CSV table of C-alpha atoms in Angstrom, one decimal:
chain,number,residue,atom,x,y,z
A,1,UNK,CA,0.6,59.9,273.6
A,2,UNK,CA,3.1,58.1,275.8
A,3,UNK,CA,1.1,56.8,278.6
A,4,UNK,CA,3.1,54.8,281.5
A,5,UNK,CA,0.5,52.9,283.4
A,6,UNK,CA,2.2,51.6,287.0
A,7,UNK,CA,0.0,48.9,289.2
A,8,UNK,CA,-1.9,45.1,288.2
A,9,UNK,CA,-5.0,43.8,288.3
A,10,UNK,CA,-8.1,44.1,286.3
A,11,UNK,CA,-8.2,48.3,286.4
A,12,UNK,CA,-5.0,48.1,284.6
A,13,UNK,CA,-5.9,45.7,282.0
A,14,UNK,CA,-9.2,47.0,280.9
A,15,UNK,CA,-7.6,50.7,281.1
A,16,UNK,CA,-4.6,49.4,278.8
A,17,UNK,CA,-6.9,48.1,276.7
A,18,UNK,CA,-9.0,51.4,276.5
A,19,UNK,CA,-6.4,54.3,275.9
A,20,UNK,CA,-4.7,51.8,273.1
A,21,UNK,CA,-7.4,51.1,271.2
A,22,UNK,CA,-7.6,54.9,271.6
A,23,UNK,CA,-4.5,55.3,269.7
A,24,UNK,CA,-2.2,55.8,272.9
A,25,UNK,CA,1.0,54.1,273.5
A,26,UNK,CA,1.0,52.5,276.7
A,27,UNK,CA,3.8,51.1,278.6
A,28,UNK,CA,2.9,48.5,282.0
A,29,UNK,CA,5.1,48.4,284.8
A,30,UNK,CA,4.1,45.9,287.5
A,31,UNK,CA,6.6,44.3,289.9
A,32,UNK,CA,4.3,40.7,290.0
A,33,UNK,CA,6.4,38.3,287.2
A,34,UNK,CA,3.7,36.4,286.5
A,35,UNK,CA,0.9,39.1,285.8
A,36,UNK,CA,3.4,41.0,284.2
A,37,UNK,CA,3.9,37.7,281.7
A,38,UNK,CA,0.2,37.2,280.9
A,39,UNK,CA,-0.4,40.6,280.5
A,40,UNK,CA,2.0,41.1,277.8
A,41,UNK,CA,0.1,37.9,275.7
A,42,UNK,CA,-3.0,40.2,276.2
A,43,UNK,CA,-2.0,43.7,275.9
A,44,UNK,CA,-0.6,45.3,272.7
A,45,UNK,CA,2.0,47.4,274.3
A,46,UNK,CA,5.2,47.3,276.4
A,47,UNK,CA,5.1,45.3,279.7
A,48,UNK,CA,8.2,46.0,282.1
A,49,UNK,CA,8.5,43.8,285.2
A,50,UNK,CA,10.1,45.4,288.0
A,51,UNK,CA,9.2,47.7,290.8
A,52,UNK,CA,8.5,51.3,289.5
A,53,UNK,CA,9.6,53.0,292.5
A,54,UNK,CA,13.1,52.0,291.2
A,55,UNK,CA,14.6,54.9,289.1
A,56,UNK,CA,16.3,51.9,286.6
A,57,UNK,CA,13.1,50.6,285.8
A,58,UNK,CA,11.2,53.5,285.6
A,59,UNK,CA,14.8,54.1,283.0
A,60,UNK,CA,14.0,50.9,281.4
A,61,UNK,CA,10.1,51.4,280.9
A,62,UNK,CA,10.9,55.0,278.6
A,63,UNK,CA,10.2,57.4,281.0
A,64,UNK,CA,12.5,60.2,279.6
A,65,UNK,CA,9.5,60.2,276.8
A,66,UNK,CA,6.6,59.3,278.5
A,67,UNK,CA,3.9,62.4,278.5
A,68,UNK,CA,1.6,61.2,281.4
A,69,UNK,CA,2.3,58.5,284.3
A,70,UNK,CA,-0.8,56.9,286.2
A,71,UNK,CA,0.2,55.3,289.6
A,72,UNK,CA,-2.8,53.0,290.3
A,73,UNK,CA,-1.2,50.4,292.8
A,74,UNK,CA,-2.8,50.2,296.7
A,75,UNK,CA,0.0,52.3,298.7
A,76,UNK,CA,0.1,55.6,298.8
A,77,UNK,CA,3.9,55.8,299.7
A,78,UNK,CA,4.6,54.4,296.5
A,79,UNK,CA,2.2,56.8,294.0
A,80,UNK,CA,3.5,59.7,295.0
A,81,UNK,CA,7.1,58.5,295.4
A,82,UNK,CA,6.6,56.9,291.5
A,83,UNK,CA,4.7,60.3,290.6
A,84,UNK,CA,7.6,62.4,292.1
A,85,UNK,CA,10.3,60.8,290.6
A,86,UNK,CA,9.0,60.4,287.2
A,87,UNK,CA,8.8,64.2,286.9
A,88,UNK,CA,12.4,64.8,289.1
A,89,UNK,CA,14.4,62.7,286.9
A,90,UNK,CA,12.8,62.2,284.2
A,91,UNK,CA,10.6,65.6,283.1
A,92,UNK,CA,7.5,63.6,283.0
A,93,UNK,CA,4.8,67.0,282.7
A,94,UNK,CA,1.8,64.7,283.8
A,95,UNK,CA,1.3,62.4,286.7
A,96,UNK,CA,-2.1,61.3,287.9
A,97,UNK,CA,-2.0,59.1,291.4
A,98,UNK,CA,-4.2,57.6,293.2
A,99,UNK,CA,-4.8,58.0,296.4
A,100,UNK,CA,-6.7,55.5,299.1
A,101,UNK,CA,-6.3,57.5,301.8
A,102,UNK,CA,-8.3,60.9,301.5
A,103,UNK,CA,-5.9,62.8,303.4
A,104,UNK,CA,-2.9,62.6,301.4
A,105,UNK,CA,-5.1,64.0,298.7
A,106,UNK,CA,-4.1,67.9,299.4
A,107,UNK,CA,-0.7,67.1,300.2
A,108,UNK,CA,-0.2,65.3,296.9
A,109,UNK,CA,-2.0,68.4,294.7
A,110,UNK,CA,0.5,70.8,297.0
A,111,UNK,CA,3.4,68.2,296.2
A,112,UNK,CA,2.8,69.1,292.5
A,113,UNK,CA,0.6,65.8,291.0
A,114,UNK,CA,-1.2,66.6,288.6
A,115,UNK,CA,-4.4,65.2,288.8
A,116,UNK,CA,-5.4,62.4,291.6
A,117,UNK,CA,-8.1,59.8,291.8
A,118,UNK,CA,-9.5,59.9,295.6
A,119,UNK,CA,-11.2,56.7,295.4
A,120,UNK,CA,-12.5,56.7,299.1
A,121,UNK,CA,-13.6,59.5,299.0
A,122,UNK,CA,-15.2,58.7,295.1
A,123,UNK,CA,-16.7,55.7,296.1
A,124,UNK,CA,-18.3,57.0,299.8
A,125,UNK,CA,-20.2,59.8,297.6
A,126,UNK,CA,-21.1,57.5,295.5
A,127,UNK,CA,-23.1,54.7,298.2
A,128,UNK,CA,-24.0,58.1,299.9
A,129,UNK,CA,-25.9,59.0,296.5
A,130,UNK,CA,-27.7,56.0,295.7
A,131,UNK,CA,-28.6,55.1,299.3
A,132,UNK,CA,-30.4,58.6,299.8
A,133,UNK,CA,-33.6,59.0,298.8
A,134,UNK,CA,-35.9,58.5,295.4
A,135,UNK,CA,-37.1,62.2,295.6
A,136,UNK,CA,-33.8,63.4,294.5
A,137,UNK,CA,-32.3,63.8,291.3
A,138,UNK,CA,-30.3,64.4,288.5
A,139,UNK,CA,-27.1,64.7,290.6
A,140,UNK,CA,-23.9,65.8,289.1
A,141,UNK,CA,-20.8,66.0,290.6
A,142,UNK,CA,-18.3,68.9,289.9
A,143,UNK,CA,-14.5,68.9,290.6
A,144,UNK,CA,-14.3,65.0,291.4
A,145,UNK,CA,-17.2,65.1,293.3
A,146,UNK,CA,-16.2,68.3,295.6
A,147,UNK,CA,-19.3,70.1,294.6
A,148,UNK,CA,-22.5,68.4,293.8
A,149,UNK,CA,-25.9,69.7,292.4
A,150,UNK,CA,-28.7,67.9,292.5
A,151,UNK,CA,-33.2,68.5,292.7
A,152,UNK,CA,-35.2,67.6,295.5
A,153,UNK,CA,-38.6,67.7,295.0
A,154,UNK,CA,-41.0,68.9,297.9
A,155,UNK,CA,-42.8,66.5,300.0
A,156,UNK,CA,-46.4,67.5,301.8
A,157,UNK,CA,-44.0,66.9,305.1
A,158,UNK,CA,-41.5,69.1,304.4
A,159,UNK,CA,-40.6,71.2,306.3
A,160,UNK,CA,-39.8,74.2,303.8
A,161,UNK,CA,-43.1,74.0,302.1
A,162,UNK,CA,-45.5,76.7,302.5
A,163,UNK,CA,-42.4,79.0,303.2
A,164,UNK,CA,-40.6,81.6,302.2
A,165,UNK,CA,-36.9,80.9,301.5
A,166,UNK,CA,-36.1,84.1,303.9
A,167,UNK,CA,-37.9,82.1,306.8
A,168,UNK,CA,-35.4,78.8,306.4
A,169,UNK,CA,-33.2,78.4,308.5
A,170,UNK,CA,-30.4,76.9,305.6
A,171,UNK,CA,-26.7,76.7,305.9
A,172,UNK,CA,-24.4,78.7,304.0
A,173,UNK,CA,-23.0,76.3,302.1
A,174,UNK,CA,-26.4,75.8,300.2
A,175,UNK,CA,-27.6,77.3,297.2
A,176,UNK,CA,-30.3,77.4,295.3
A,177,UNK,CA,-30.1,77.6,291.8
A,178,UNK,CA,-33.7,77.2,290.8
A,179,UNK,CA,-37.6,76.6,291.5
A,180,UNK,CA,-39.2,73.6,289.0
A,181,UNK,CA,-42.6,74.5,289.4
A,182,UNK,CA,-45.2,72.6,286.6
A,183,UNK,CA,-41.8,73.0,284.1
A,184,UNK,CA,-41.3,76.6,284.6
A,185,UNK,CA,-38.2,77.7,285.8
A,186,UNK,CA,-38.4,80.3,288.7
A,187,UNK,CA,-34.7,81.9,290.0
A,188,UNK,CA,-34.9,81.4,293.5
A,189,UNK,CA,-35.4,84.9,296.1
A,190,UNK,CA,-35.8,85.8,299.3
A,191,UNK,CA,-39.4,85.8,299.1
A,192,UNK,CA,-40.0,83.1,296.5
A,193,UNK,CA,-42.2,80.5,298.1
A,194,UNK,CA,-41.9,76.9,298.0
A,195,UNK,CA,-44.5,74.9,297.8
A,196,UNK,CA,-45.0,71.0,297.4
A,197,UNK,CA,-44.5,69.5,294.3
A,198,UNK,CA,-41.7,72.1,293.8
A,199,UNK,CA,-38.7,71.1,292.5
A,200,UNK,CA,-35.6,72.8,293.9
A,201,UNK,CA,-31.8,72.7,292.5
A,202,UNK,CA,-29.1,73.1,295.1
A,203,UNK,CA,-25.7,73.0,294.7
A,204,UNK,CA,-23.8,72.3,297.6
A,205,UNK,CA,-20.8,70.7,299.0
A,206,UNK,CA,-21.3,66.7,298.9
A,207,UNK,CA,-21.5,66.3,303.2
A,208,UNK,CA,-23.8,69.2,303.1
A,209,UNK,CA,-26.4,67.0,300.8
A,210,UNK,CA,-28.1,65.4,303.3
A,211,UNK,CA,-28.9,68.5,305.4
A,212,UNK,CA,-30.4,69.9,301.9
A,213,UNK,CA,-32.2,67.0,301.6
A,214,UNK,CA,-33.9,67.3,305.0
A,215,UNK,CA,-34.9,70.5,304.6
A,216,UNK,CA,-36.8,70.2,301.5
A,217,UNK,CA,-37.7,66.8,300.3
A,218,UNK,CA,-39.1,66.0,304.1
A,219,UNK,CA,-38.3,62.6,306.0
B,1,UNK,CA,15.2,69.3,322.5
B,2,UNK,CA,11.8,67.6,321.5
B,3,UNK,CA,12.4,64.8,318.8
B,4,UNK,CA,10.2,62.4,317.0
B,5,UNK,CA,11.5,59.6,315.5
B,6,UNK,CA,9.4,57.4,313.2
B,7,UNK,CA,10.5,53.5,312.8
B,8,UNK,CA,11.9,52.0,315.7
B,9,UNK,CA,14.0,49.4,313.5
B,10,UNK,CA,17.7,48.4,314.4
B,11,UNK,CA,18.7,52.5,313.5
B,12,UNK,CA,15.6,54.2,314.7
B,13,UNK,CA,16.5,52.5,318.3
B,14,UNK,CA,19.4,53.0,318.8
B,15,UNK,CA,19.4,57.0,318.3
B,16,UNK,CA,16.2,56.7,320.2
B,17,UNK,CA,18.2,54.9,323.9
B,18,UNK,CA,21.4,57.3,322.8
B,19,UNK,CA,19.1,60.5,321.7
B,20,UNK,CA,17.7,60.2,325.4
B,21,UNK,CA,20.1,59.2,327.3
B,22,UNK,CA,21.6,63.0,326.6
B,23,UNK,CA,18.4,64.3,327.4
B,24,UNK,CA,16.3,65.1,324.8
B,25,UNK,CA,12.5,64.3,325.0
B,26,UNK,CA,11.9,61.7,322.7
B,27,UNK,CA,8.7,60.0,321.1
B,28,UNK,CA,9.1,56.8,319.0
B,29,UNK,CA,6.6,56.1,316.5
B,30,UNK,CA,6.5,52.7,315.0
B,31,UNK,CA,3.9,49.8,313.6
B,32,UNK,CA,4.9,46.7,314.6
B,33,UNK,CA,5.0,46.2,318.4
B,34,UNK,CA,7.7,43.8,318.2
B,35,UNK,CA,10.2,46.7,317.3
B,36,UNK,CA,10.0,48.5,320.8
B,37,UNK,CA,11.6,45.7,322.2
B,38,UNK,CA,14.8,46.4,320.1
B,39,UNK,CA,14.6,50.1,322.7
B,40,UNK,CA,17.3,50.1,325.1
B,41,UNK,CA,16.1,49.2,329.2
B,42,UNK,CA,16.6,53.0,329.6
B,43,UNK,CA,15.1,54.6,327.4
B,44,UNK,CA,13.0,57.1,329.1
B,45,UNK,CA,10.7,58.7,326.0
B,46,UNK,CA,7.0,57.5,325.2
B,47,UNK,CA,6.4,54.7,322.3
B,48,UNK,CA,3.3,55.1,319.8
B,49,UNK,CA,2.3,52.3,318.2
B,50,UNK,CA,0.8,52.9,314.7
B,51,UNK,CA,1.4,54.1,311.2
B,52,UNK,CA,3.4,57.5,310.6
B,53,UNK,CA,1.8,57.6,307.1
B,54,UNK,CA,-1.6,58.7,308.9
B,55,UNK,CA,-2.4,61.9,310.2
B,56,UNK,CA,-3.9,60.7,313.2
B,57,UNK,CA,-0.8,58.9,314.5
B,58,UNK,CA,1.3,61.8,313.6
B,59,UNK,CA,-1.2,64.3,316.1
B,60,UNK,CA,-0.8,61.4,318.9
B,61,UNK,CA,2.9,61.4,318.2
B,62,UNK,CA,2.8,65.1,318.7
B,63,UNK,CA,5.0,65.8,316.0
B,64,UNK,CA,3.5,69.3,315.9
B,65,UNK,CA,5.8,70.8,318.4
B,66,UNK,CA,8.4,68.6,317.8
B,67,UNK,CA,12.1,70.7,317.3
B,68,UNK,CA,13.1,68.0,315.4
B,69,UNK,CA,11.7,64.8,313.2
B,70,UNK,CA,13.8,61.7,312.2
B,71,UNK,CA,12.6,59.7,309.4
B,72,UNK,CA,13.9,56.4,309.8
B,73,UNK,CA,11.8,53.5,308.4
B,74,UNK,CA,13.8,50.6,306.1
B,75,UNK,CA,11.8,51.8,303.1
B,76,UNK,CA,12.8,54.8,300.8
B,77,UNK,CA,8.6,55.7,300.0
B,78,UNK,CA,7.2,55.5,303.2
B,79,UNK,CA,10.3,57.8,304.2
B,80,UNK,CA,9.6,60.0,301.4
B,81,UNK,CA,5.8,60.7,302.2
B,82,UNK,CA,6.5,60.6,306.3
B,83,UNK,CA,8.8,63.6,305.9
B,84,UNK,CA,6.3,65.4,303.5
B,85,UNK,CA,3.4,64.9,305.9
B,86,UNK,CA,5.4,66.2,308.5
B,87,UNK,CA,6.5,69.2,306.1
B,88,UNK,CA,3.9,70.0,304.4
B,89,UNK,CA,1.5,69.4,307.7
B,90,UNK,CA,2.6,69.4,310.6
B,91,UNK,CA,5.5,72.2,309.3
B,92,UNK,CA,8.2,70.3,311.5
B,93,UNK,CA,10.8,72.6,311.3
B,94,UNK,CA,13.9,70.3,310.7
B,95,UNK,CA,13.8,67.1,309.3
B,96,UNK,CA,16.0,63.7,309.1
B,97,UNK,CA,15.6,61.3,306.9
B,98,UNK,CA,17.3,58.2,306.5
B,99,UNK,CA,17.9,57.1,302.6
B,100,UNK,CA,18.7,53.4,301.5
B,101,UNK,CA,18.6,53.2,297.7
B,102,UNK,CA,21.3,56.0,296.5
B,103,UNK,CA,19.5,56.6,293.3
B,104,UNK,CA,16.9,58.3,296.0
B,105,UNK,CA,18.8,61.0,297.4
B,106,UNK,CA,18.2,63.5,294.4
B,107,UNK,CA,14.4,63.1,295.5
B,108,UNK,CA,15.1,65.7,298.2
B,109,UNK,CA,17.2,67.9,296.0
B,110,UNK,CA,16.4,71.7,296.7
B,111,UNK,CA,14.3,70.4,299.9
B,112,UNK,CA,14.4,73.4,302.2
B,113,UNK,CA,14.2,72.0,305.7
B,114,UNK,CA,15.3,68.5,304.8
B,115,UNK,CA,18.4,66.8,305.1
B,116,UNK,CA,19.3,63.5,304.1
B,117,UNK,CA,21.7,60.2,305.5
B,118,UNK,CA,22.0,58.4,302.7
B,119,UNK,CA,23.3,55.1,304.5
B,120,UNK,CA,25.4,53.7,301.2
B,121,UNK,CA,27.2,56.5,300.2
B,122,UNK,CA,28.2,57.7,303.8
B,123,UNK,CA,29.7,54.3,304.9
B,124,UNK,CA,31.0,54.3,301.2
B,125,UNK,CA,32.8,57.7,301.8
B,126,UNK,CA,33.8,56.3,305.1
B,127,UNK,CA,35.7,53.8,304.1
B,128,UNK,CA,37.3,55.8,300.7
B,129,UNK,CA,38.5,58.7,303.4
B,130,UNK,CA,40.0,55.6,305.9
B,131,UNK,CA,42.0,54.3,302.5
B,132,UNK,CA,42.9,57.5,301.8
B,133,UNK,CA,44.3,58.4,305.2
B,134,UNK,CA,46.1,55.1,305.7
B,135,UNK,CA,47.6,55.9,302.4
B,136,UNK,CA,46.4,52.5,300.6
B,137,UNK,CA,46.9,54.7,297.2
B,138,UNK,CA,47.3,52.8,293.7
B,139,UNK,CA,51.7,52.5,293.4
């Protein structure tokens, strides 16, 4: 594929580096001189120098056959302006932005980008994760980390052990998709009761974690 | 009318002090505080200092009931996302928006509640129409 990769640094090199050795043509566009220089000694592909919000260089860097463009650089303004225009003027079908602040990330899916790397929002999940606590586990993210499941296992404090799930008070955006108990699977009722040791799989949305955490793994 | 203008820069200003002079109820947005100073004495609206690409400053600027947005910044992207936000939501129900670059105006082809000033081409057709009248044809 023809892969247009617009920003600098590090990401951009190791990412070059990656999709060609993949078998992807790639094409750089970064409006530094110098970076632009060294990285064409280093990458095996077409470096452009110029600013990529600029429809002539965008001209000059092959857009009219590119198949994806990424827009990795730090302002917002310009990845969706970049994104936009590639598919305006030139027909580009995929663009993929990045966003650093989370609330442009709806208005650039209703804008028509095609995919978009929240990295706020990526990275806050992620410290959020590995900060909170050893008794959870095996956490996977779903949709770029809009859903997550994860297990908790039940502490003796807890407060949900010796319950009933009907007797918790749990919010609705919780569910529980299983009971571990001694490595038997249990599908989770009404009156199924947890006890400690138990193992529970939830699948929530990533700010509701915590709450589920709370309630089941104890303090 | 109620109008918001974002980008208090040499253009912003000046349709700010004239905007309410004739009465209209205006709010300026802009980021660098140095700009307000470039506001006429009697300009009578309220100044928001911040940056229209968030939200936030948008909400202060009360752009939600505003009749009318201008989007006037010096750079051609941050116009370009300013007038989506306040499209897409804050659903501003007309919107301005100053162009620079003149390859950008076909951005906001087929943009239903958006019109454009690209600055080039109309002081370019400006002066064509002023040749043209004078009669400064080829012999």
């Amino acid at each position: 594929m023809n892969i247009i990769l617009v920003g600098g640094g590090k990401l951009i090199y190791h990412l070059a580096k990656k999709l060609i050795s993949k078998g992807h043509f790639i094409t750089i566009i970064n409006k530094d001189q110098e970076l632009a220089a060294d990285l064409s000694k280093d990458i095996n592909g077409t470096i452009v120098f110029g600013d990529a919000s600029e429809k002539m260089v965008l001209e000059d860097a092959g857009a009219y056959k590119a198949d994806v463009l990424v827009s990795l650089t730090q302002k917002d303004h310009n990845n969706l302006f970049i994104c936009k225009m590639a598919k305006k003027y030139f027909g580009v079908k995929r663009t993929t932005a990045l966003v650093n602040n989370p609330e442009n990330e709806n208005l650039f899916t209703k804008l028509g980008i095609n995919s978009i790397f929240n990295i706020t929002d990526l990275i806050s999940s992620l410290i959020e994760q590995s900060i909170s606590s050893d008794n959870i586990n095996n956490l996977t993210m779903i949709e770029d980390g809009k859903l997550s499941i994860f297990e908790v296992e039940v502490e003796e404090n807890s407060a949900a052990a010796g319950k009933e799930i009907k007797e918790m008070d749990l919010p609705l955006t919780i569910i529980l998709g299983g009971i571990i108990r001694n490595g038997e699977i249990q599908i989770p009722r009404g009156g199924s009761k947890i006890e400690v040791g138990d193992k529970i799989v939830i699948i929530s949305l990533p700010e509701e974690q915590a709450e589920a955490i709370k309630v089941f793994g104890g303090e | 009318m109620f109008i918001v203008i974002i980008g208090s820069g040499r253009t912003g200003s000046l349709l700010a002090g004239n905007l309410s002079r004739s009465g209209h109820e205006i709010v300026v947005v802009e980021k660098r505080t140095a700009s307000f100073t470039l506001l006429p004495v009697d300009f009578s609206g309220f100044q928001i200092k911040g940056d229209a690409m968030e939200n936030d400053v948008l909400k202060e600027a009360g752009i939600k009931s505003a009749d009318l947005a201008i989007v006037t910044t010096g750079n051609d992207q941050v116009n370009y996302l300013v007038t989506q936000m306040a499209k897409e939501n804050f659903d501003v129900p007309r919107i301005l928006v100053r162009t620079i670059d003149p390859a950008v105006e076909d951005m906001y082809k087929n943009e239903d509640r958006v019109e454009i000033f690209s600055q080039i081409s109309l002081l370019a057709e400006n002066i064509i129409s002023k040749i043209d009248r004078e009669g400064m044809k080829l012999e």
